[in-house]
Structures are given as C-alpha cells and as structure tokens.
Amino acid sequence: MKRASIIILFLLGMIILLTLLYMNDKDSNPNNNMKNDSTAVEEHTSTEQSNYRGIHIVTDIHDEALYKLAIHYPEFDNTSLNEAIREYITVSKQQFLEEVELNKPFLKENIAELNLSFDIYPVINNIYSIVLSNNSYVSGANGSQSSKVLIVDVDEGRYISQLEIIKDTIENRATIYKILSKEFEQSEEYSIFFFQDYLKQWIDDNHPFSNLYLNNHSLVFKFDKYQVTAGAAGSPEISIPIDKVKTLFTDEWIEKLKINIDNMPEKPIVPSPTPSEGKEPATEVPSNKKRVALTFDDGPHPVNTVSILKLLEKYEAKATFFMLGNRVDFYPETAKKVADQGHEIGNHTWDHKDLTTLDHEEMIEEINRTITVIKQAIGQEPTAFRPPYGAMNDKVKAASTDLPIVLWSIDTLDWKSHDPEAVLKIVKSNVKDGSIILMHDIHKTTVEAVALVLKYLQDEGYEFVTVSDLKSS
Ligand code: NI
C-alpha cells in the first residue's frame, strides 16, 4: 500500500516536471516570435525582485512615422487589480491614435507624441498611491495633460476610495478650501496662475475627491491642467503634511496613520557610493582588434536584462545600458547587477519623453531624477546620456552638459520586428569598426538576438566595449 502510493506520487511528480519542461521549451522556441508588438505584455513571476512588493512596471515604446509613444504602467501580481489600469491605458491610447488619424496631414513636420507614465508612492504597509499621467501632443500649440489617481491595497487586492480616507463633510470641505487657497496664494510656482473662484467651484462640486492621494508623510491634492489654474501652471500639486490635516481623516485612517506619524519610515537609506573600483582612465594598450559598442536602452528588466548579462559574460563582452529612471526605481538590484559586472550605465531619462517638447525645468527634472535613482541603486552616477528617440536640440545639449551624449550608428529595430534573425541581418550588413549598436533589453526576443549577434561578431573578430571606452581611444 505504502509502496503503491510512493510510486503514484513519483509518477505524478514526473508528469508535472515534464509539463513544466515542455512549457518552458515552447517559451524559448525562437520561432515563436511575438509579431503583434503593440499588445506585448511582459512576463513576470513573483520571484523577481521589485522594489514594490507585488508590483512590476511594464514599458512599451514605439517610434512610428507619424507618432511616437512611451507607455509605462504598473502590473500587479494580483491580477484582479490590473483591469482598471489596462482600461485606462487602452482608452488613452485609443483616443490618441484617433487624434493622430484625424490630424494625419499635419503630422509630417512635428510628429505626435503620447507619454503615459506614473508615479508610485508608498503609504503604509503594502498600500500605495499611484498617479497615472497622460501627456500628449498632436499637432497643436499646446499639449494636453491629465492624470488619474489610484490608491491600492496590494495585500487586500483592492482599490481604496478617497472617501474611505477623508470624511466628506461640510466642515471638512471648508477646511480643505481654506488650506488650499492659502497654499496656492503662497506658492511661488502657482500663485500668479491661481483662480480662487475655480477652486471654490471645485470645492462645491459633488465629487469623491478622486484627485487626492497619500504618500508616507503628506496628503496631496493633484489638479488637472486648467482645473483651478491657468494652463501655464500645468497640473498643480499641493502637498500638506499629514499632521497638519489630521482632523480630515476617518477614524479608520487616523488609526492607521497614527502608527506611522510617530514612527514614520524614512526614505530608503542611500548606499554610500563605493569608491569606484580602480576605474582609472583607460590606460589599456590600444589593441588592433575591431571594436563595437553594444547598447541596450529602456531597461532594466528583471528577467531579460539578467539573461543578457549572462550572455555578455560568456563572451567576455562589455556593453552600455541606457536605463530609464522609473524602471531603475522598480529594479535597483538589476541595475546594480549590471554595474557590478563592469558594464557602463547611461541615463535615458525618467520616463522617455521627447525632451525637445519640454521646457528647461522639465528637461532637467527628467535627467536629474534619473541620475539620483541610478546613484541610489549602483552607488555611482551614470556616465553617458542618450535622449529618448535620439531627439535633440541645443536646449537638450545644454541641459546635459556634464554627460557625453551618445546616439547610435546601427538601429536594429528589435522593438519592432521582435525577430532575432532580422536583428542579426541588420547588424551583419552594417557593422564596422567603431559601430554603436542599438538594442532594447526589455524584450525577450532581444535576448535571443543578442546571442546571435555576440556569436557572429566574435567570429568576425570584434571586441565588445562600452561607449566610453570606444570614444576614449
Ligand atoms: Ni529608448
């Protein structure tokens, strides 16, 4: 009897193992290319390290003839939470593409752009505020800007309504009006654009305070462009320390936040920069070998970047990774791994906006925020800069003075074809000594492409170096 059940268990085990192996094999079949790139969804397993437990970031970047788009959104391990976000993304994208269609004749000169992005703020425990923002430009003087706030309890697998957090009473509305009026009037940034009567109207309107969110120390009011200010103010945000507005909260949240007011988690400790390990200015003997610089944009990705690192190690290749700040924020450990293996880290901005459409402050913010998060992750600042879409003008050049701007000489179009053989073909017919090759480490098909490209170029006698090494000799 006992023996029989052991045999049955053994057989069951074998069946499960074989099924897993089969599925895995299907996954890695290079002929299974995802052709439909616009619906490509990143694959995640819960074992991957994200800075935000139970949440990953998905990035989708396209550069078409009439428009370019960069979409970033959170994806939850608890799949029931994903629908609300996907809906928002789908609708925003549809609206944008419809406008592109309508304005087709005018888009030749200034192509349209959609940037869907988000900010994430830990509140307490596993509760986060997520501010989704939509920035788009379609053939008009002014771009449009809007945002949507979601507060999510990851452990309970549900969204929290703002009315669970603050009590919607006449007194509270009066308090909020008083506080916000004062904040707007005293704000250097917004005071000249502020319309008091618009705020009054907003206070009186029947709404569930859906623009309000929490971070771990403040209550924040997020307004859309034109809602209570002139357009030049953009989408204003007024942030008020929690202990200054305690009376607004429901009993449940007074309870929840009190714990944290006395014992507020500080910002994550920034690792002190490790002295760069003997990174002396390259005094290497210049070799006669042909050299290429492989560059990977838009990552890091907790699975695909790591797979690429393994391949690079196998070929003793060094490469450069132009990372997005918002992805480093999610995957600092992956970024650290890249740096620890001696690859160069470059700045590719926070969320891949076309910098030429931004004003100076916004541009600086995109660049500096990314420098900060990279420094936190790897203990060192990035050493090169690549503007999204390669879009540049004198203002962009001026904003990035400290970092060398590095574009590319071979565009593999890996994000578009998702076809490793097609990537190899482009490399084969264009590569020469000194080439800088552009790929994207967020795609699974690019991992396969990298394997082919490394093999081919090594056989052709190429050495793989970082962009800075390539430029320095
Ligand atoms: Ni990019």
PDB file of C-alpha atoms in Angstrom, residues 107 114 126-127 191 227 262 266 275 325 348 383 410 444:
ATOM      1  CA  LEU A 107       1.937  65.453 -38.698  1.00  0.00           C
ATOM      2  CA  LEU A 114       1.945  60.181 -26.293  1.00  0.00           C
ATOM      3  CA  ASN A 126       1.531  47.435   1.337  1.00  0.00           C
ATOM      4  CA  ILE A 127      -0.672  50.370   0.378  1.00  0.00           C
ATOM      5  CA  SER A 191       0.124  81.933  -7.207  1.00  0.00           C
ATOM      6  CA  GLN A 227      -8.888  72.911 -13.366  1.00  0.00           C
ATOM      7  CA  ASP A 262       5.142  58.570  15.368  1.00  0.00           C
ATOM      8  CA  GLU A 266      12.313  57.372   6.443  1.00  0.00           C
ATOM      9  CA  PRO A 275      34.842  54.117  -4.311  1.00  0.00           C
ATOM     10  CA  GLY A 325      14.811  56.140 -14.104  1.00  0.00           C
ATOM     11  CA  HIS A 348      17.962  57.582 -20.715  1.00  0.00           C
ATOM     12  CA  THR A 383      28.498  58.243 -17.286  1.00  0.00           C
ATOM     13  CA  ILE A 410      23.107  50.859 -36.167  1.00  0.00           C
ATOM     14  CA  LYS A 444      12.566  38.673 -24.601  1.00  0.00           C
TER      15      LYS A 444
END
